[in-house]
Tab-separated table of C-alpha atoms and ligand atoms in Angstrom:
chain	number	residue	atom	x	y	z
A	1	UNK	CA	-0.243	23.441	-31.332
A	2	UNK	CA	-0.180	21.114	-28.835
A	3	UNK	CA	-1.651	21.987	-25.269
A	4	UNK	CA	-1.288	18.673	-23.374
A	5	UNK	CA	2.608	18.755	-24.083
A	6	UNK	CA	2.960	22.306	-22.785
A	7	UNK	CA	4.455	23.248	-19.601
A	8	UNK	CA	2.048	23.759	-16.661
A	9	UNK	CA	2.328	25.518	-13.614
A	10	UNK	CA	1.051	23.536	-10.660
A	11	UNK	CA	0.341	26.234	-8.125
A	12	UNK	CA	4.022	27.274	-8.382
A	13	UNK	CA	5.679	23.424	-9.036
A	14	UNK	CA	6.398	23.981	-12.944
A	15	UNK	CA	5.561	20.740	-15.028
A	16	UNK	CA	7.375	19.907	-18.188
A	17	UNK	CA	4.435	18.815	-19.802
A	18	UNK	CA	0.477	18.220	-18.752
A	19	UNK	CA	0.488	14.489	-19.095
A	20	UNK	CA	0.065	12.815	-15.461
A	21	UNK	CA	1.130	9.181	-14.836
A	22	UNK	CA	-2.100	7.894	-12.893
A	23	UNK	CA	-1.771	6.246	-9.966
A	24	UNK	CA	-1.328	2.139	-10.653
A	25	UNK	CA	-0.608	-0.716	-7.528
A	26	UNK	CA	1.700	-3.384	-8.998
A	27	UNK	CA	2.637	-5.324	-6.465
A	28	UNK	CA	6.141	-4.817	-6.889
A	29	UNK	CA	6.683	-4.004	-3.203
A	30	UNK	CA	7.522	-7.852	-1.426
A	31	UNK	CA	5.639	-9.004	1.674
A	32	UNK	CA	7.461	-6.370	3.669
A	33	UNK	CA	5.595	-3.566	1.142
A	34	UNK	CA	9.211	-1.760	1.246
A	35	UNK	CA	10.103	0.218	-1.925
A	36	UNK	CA	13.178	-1.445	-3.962
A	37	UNK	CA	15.343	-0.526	-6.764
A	38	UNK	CA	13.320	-2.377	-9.616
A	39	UNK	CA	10.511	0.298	-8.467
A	40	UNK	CA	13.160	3.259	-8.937
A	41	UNK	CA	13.760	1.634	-12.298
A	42	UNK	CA	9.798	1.168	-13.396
A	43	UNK	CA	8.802	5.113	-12.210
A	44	UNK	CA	12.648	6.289	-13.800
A	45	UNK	CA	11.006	4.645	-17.235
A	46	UNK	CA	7.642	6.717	-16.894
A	47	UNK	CA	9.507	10.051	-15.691
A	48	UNK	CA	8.425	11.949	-19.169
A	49	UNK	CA	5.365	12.679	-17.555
A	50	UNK	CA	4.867	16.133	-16.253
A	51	UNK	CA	3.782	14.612	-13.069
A	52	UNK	CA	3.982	11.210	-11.527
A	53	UNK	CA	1.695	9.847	-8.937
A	54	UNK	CA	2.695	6.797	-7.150
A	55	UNK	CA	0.788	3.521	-6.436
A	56	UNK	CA	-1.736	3.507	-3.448
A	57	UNK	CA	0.568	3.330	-0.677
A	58	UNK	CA	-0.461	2.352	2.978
A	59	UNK	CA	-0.914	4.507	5.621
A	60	UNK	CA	-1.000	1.437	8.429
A	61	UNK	CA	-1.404	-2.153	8.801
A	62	UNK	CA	-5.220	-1.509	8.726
A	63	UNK	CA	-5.153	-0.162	5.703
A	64	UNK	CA	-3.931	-3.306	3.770
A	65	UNK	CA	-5.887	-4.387	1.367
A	66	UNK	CA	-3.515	-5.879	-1.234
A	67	UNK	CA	-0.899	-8.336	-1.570
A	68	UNK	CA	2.713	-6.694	-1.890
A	69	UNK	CA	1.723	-3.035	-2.482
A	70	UNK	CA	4.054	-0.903	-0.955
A	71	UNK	CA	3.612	0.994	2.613
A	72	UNK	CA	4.680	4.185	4.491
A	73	UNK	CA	4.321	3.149	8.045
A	74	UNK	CA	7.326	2.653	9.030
A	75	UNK	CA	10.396	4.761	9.157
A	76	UNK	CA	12.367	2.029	6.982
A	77	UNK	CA	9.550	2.115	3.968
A	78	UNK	CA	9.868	6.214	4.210
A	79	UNK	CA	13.673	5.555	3.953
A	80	UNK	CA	13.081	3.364	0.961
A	81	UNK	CA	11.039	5.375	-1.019
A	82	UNK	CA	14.351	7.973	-1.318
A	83	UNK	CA	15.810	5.606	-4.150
A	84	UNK	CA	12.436	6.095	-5.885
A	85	UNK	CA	11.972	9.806	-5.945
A	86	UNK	CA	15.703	10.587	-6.187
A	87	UNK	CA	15.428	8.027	-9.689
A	88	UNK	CA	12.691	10.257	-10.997
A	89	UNK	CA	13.949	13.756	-9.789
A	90	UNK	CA	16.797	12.721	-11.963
A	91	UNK	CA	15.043	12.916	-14.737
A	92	UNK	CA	13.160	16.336	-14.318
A	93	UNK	CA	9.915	14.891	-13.308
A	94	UNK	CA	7.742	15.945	-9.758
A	95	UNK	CA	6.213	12.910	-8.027
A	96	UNK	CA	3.456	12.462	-5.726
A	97	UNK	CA	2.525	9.570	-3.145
A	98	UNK	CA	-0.752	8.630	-3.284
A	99	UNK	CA	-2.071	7.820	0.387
A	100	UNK	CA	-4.627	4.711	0.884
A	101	UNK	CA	-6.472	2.692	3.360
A	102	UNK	CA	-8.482	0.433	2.005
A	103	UNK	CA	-11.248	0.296	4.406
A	104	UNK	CA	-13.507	-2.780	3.792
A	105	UNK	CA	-11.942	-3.859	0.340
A	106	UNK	CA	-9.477	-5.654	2.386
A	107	UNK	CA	-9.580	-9.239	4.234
A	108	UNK	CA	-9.184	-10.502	7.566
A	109	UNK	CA	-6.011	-12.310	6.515
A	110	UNK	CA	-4.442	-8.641	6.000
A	111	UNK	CA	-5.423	-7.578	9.262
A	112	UNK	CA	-3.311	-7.969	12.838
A	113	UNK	CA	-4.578	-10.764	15.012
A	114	UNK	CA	-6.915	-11.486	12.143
A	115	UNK	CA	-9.174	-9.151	12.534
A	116	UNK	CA	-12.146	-8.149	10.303
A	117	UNK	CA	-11.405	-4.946	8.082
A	118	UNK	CA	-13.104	-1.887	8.913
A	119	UNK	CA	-15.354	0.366	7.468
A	120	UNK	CA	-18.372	3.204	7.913
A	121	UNK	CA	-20.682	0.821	8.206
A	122	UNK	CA	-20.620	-2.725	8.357
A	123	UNK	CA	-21.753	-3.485	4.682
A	124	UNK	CA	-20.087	-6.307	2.893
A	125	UNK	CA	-18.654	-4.952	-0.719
A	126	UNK	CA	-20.301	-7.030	-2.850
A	127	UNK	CA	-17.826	-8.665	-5.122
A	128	UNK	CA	-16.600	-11.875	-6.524
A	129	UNK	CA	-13.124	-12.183	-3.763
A	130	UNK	CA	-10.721	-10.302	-2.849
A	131	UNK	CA	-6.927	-11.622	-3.661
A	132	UNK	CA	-5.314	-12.646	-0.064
A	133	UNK	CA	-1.849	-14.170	1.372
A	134	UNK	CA	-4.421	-17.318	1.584
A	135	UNK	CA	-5.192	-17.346	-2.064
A	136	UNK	CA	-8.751	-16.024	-3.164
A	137	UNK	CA	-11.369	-15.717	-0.501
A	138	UNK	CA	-14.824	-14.225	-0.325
A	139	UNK	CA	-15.398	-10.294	0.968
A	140	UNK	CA	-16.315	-10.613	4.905
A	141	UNK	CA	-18.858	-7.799	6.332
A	142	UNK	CA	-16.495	-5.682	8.206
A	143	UNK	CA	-16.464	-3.895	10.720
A	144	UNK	CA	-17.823	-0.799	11.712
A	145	UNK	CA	-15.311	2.298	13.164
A	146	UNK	CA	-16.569	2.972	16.429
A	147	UNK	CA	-16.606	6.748	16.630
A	148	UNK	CA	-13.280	7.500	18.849
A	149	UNK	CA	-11.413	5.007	16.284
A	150	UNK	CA	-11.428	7.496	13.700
A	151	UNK	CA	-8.925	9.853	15.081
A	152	UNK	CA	-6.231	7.462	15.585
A	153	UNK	CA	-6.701	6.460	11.641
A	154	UNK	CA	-6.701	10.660	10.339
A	155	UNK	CA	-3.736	10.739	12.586
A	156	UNK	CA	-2.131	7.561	10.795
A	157	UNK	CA	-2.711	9.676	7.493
A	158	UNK	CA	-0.666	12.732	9.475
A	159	UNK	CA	2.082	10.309	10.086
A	160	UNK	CA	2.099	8.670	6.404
A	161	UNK	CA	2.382	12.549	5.101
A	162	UNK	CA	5.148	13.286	7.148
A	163	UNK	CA	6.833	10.211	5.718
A	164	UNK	CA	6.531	11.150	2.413
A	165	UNK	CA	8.238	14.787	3.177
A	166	UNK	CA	10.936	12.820	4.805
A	167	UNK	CA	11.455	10.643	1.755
A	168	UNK	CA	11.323	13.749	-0.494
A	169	UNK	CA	8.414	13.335	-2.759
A	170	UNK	CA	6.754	16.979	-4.258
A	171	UNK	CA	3.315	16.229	-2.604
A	172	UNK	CA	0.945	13.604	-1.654
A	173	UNK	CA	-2.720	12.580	-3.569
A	174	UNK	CA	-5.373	12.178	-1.062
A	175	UNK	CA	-7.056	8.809	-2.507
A	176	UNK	CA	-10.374	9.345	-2.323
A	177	UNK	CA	-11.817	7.161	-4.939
A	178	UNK	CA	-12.285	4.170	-6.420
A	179	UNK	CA	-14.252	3.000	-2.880
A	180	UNK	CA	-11.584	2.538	-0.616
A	181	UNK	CA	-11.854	3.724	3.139
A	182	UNK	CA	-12.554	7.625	2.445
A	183	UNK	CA	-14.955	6.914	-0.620
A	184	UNK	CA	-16.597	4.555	1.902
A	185	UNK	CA	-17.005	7.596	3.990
A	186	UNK	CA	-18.335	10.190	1.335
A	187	UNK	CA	-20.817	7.586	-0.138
A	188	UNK	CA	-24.156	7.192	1.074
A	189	UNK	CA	-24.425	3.182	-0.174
A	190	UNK	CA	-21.375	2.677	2.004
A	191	UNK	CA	-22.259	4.710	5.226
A	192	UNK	CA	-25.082	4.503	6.766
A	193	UNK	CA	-23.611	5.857	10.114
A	194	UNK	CA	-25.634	7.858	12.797
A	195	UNK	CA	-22.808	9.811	14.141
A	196	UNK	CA	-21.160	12.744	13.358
A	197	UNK	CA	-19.040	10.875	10.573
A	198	UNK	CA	-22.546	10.107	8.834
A	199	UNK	CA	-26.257	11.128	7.746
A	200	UNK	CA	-26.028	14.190	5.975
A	201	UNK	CA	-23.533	14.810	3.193
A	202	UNK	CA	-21.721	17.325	5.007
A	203	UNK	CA	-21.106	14.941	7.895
A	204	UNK	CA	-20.030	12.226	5.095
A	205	UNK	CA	-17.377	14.800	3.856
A	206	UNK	CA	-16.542	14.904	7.154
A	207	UNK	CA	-13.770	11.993	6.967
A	208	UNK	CA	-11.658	13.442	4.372
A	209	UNK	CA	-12.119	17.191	5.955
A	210	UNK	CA	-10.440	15.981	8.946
A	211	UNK	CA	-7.735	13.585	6.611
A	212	UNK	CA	-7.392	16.755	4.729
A	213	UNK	CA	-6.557	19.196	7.224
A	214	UNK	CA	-4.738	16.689	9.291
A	215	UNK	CA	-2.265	16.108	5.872
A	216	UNK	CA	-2.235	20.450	5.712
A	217	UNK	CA	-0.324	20.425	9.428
A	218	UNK	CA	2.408	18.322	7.579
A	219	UNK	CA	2.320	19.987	3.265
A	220	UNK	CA	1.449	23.203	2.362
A	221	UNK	CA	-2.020	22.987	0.212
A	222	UNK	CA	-0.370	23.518	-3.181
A	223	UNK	CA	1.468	20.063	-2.939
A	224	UNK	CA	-1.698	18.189	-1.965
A	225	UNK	CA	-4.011	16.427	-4.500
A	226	UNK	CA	-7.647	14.813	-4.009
A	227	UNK	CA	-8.601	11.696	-6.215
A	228	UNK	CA	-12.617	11.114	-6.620
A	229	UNK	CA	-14.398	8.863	-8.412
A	230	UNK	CA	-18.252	10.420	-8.701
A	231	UNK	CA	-19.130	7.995	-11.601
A	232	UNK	CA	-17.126	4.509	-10.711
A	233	UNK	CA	-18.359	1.923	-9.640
A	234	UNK	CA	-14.976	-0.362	-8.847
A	235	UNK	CA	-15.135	-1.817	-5.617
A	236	UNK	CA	-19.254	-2.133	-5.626
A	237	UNK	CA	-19.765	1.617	-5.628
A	238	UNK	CA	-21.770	4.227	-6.695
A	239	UNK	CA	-24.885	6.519	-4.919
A	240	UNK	CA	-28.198	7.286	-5.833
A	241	UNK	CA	-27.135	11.018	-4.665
A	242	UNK	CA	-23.633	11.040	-6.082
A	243	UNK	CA	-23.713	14.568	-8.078
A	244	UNK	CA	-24.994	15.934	-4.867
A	245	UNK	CA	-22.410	13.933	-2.901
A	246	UNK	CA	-19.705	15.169	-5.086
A	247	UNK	CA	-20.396	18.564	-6.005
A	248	UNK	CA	-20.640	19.469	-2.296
A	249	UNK	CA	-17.348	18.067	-1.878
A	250	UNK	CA	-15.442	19.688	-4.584
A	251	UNK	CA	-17.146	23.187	-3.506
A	252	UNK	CA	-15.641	22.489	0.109
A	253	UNK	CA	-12.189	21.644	-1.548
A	254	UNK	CA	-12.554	24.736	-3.403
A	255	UNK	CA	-11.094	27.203	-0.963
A	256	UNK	CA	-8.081	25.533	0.448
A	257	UNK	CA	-6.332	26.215	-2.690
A	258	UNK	CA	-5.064	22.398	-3.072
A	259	UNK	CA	-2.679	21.063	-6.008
A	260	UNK	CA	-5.750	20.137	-7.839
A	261	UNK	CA	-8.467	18.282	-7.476
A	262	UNK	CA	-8.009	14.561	-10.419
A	263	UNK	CA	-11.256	13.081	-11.119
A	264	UNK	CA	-11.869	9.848	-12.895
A	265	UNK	CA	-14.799	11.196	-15.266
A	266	UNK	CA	-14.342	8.653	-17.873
A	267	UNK	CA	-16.414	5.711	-17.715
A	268	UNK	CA	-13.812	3.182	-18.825
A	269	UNK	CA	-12.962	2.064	-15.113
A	270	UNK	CA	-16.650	1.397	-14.539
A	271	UNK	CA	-19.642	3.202	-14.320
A	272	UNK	CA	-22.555	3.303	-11.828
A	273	UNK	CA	-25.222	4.272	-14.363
A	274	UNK	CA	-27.641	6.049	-11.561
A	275	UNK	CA	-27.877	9.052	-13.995
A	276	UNK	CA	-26.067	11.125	-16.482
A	277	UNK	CA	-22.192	11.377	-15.596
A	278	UNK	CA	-20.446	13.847	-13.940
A	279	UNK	CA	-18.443	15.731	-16.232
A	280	UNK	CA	-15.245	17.795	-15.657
A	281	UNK	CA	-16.793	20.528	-16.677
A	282	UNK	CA	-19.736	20.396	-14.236
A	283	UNK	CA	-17.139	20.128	-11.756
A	284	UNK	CA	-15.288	23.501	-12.910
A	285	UNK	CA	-18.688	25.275	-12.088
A	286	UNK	CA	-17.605	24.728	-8.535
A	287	UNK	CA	-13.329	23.987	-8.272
A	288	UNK	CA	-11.402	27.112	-9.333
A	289	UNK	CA	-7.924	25.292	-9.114
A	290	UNK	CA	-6.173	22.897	-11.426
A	291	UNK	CA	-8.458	19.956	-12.661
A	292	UNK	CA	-6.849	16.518	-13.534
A	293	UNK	CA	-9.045	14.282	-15.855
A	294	UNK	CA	-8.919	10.778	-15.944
A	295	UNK	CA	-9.696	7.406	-17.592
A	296	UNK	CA	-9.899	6.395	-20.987
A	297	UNK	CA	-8.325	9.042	-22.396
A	298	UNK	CA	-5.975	8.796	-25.800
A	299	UNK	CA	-4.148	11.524	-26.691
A	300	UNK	CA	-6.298	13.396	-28.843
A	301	UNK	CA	-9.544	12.891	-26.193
A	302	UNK	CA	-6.971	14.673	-23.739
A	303	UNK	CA	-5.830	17.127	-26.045
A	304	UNK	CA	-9.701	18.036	-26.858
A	305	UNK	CA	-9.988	18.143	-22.663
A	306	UNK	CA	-7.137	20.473	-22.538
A	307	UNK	CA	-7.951	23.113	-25.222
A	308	UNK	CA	-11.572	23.241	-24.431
A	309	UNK	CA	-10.612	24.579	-21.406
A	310	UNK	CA	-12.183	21.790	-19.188
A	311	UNK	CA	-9.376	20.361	-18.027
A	312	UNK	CA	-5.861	21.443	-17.214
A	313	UNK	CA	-4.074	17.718	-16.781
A	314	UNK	CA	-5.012	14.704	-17.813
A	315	UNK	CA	-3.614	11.322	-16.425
A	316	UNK	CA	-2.700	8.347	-17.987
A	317	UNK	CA	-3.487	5.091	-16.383
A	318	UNK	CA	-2.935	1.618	-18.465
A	319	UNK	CA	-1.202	3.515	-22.280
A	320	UNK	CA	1.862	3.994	-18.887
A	321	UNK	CA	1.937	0.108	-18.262
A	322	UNK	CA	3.163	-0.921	-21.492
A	323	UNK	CA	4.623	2.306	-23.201
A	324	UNK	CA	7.285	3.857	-20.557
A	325	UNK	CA	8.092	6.419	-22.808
A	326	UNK	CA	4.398	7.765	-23.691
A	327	UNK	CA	5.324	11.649	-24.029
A	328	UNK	CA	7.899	11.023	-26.537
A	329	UNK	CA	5.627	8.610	-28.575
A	330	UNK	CA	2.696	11.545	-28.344
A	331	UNK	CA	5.497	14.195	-29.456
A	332	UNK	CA	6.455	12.108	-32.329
A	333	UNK	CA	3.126	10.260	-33.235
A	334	UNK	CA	4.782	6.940	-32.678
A	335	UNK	CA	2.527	3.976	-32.199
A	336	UNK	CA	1.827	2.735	-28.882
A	337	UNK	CA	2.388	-0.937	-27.685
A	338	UNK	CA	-0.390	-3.085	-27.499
A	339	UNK	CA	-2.055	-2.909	-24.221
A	340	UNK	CA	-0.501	-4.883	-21.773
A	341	UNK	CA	-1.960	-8.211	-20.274
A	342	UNK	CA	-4.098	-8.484	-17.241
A	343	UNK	CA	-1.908	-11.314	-16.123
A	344	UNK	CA	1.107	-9.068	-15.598
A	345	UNK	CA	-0.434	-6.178	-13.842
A	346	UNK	CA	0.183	-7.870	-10.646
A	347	UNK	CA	2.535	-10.707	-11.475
A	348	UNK	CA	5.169	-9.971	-8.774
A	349	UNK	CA	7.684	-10.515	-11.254
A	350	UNK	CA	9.812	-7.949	-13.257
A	351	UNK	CA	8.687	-9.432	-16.046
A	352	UNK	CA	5.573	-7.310	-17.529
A	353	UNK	CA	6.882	-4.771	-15.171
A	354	UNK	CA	10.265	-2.729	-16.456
A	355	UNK	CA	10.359	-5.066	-19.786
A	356	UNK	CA	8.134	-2.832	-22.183
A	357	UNK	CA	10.523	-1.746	-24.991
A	358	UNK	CA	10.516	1.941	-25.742
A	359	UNK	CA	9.648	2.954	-29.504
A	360	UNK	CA	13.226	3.741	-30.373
A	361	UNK	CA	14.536	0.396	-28.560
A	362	UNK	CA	11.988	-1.507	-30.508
A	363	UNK	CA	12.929	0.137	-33.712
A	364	UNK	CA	16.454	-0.750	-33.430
A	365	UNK	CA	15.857	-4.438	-32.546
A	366	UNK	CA	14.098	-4.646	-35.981
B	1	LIG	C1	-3.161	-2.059	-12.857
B	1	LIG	C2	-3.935	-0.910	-12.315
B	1	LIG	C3	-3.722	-0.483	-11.006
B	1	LIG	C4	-4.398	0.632	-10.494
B	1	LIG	N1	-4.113	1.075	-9.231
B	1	LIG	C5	-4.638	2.251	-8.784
B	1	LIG	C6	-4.192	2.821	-7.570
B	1	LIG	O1	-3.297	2.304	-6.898
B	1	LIG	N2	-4.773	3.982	-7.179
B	1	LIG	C7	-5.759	4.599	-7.919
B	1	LIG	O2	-6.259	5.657	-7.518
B	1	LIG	N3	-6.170	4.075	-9.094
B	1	LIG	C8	-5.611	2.942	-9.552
B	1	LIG	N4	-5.966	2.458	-10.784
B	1	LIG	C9	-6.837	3.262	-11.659
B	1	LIG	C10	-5.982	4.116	-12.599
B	1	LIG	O3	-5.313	5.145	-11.874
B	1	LIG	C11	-6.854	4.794	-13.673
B	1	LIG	O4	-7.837	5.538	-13.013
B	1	LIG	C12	-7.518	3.794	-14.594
B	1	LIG	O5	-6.570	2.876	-15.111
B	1	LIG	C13	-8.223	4.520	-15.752
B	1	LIG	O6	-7.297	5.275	-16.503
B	1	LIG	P1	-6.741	4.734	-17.931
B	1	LIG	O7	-7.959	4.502	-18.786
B	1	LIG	O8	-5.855	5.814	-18.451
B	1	LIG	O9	-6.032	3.452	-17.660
B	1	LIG	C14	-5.332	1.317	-11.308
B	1	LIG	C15	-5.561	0.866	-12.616
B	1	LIG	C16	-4.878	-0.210	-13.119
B	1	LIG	C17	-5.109	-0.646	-14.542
């Protein structure tokens, strides 16, 4: 019997199935970052999922980071998302918005007037280049938040949340990973910080406590999600103290009773290799709710996750790029498409975007 295509109850949002689209930028969004119909179309494709969660989505003009990823700043982009969670409400599926500043992974050709990204602590990520409107440049040390900075950008989240109840989605994912602006925060490489914000782990948790509670005034804590990353090391991460770091922060999740809490605990994303991984099961010793796996999983890996009790969902990153109709080729044991080319994860185009044939459509074209 299959678990991972069994219903799942969400904290009262029923799922058709326990296969989560992961969160993916595509750069579908235009230089405006406004949410369009060939969007609606690309998410409508993916909507056998039990769950869909959206593309990091900007919270503010600070929080750029990317070239033509989509916002939710403005009351226009909230009004644009509608077309995309009405086109996958259509088809029986909950979706989430996933909510991101980028923090120093970002470029001073993002910013307003120029100016250098921000971050804990002014530490430069240390990376090849970052993709810009003014082709590829190097990563620039940012700058650090002063202390009264911080509450304008938690209330920026507020407003982003509020958006994204306006536009209709099921619940927002809190992205916490993959070192982007909150990661930044929890991480002792990234913040070295001598306020309140920084120092001890609980003041690094800090940050996404005050996020957090600032996104409960707006969703009720079943309908918010929290992505970490305790083993990556995208985006020049990982900390010597990162079990510490991250089991203290899943035990302070713990008792708000969230959505779930999705961790990346495979190693296929990148690993920091400062000691054994974190496991989902390690994590389960301290987060009662719903647990989301993540990365690298095929469908018997997730299957294994599921009926071994250590995880309840399990999300799907790249097999979603190039087979839009996953669920029905794991209900059927249909072959998946090859994996899709790097070239076309970001193209711009529609092409490598809403072009992968399903397994039926390819079988009739034979
Ligand atoms: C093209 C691409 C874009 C991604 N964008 C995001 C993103 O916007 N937010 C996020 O949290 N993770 C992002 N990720 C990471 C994925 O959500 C996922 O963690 C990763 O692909 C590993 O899962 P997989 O092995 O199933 O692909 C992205 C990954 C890829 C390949």
């Amino acid at each position: 019997m299959t678990e991972l295509l069994s219903p799942f109850d969400l904290r009262g949002l029923p799922l058709k199935n326990r296969v989560v689209m992961a969160p993916m930028t595509r750069g579908r969004a235009g230089v405006d970052r406004m949410p369009n119909a060939l969007m609606a179309e690309y998410y409508a494709q993916r909507a056998g999922a039990g769950l869909i969660i959206t593309e990091a989505t900007v919270i503010s003009p600070q929080a750029n980071g990317w070239q033509n990823t989509p916002g939710i700043y403005s009351d226009e982009q909230g009004e644009a998302w509608k077309q995309v969670v009405d086109a996958v409400h259509a088809q029986g599926t909950h979706i989430f918005l996933q909510l991101w500043h980028c923090g120093r992974a970002s470029h001073s050709s993002f910013q307003e007037n120029g100016e250098l990204p921000v971050a804990p602590s002014a530490i430069k990520l240390n990376g090849e280049y970052v993709h810009t409107p003014i082709g590829k440049q190097p990563y620039e040390t940012p700058r650090a938040l002063e202390t009264a900075e911080i509450g304008q950008i938690v209330e920026d989240y507020r407003q982003a949340a509020e958006r994204a109840k306006m536009a209709g989605f099921d619940g927002v994912e809190i992205h916490a990973a993959n070192g982007y602006l909150i990661d930044q925060f929890l991480q002792s490489k990234t913040n070295h910080r001598t306020d309140k914000y920084g120092g001890s782990i609980e003041n690094r948790y800090r940050f996404l406590k005050e996020v957090l509670e600032s996104v409960l005034t707006v969703w009720s804590p079943n309908m918010v999600g929290v992505r970490l990353a305790p083993n990556g090391s995208f985006n020049d991460m990982g900390s010597p103290d990162f079990r510490e770091t991250f089991l203290y922060v899943a035990e302070q999740l713990d008792p708000y009773s969230l959505a779930y809490i999705h961790v990346m605990d495979g190693l296929g994303f990148g690993f920091h290799k400062l000691g054994e991984p974190m496991s989902l099961a390690e994590l389960r010793s301290v987060w009662k709710g719903p647990l989301m796996g993540n990365c690298g999983y095929e469908q018997s890996t997730a299957e294994a996750a599921i009926q071994e009790g250590n995880a309840d969902l399990i999300a799907f990153g790249r097999p979603f790029i190039s087979n839009p109709d996953l669920v029905d080729r794991f209900a059927n044991g249909w072959p998946l498409n090859p994996p899709a080319d790097m070239q076309i994860w970001f193209s711009f185009e529609k092409e490598g975007y809403t072009d992968f044939p399903t397994y039926q459509a390819s079988q009739s074209a034979v």
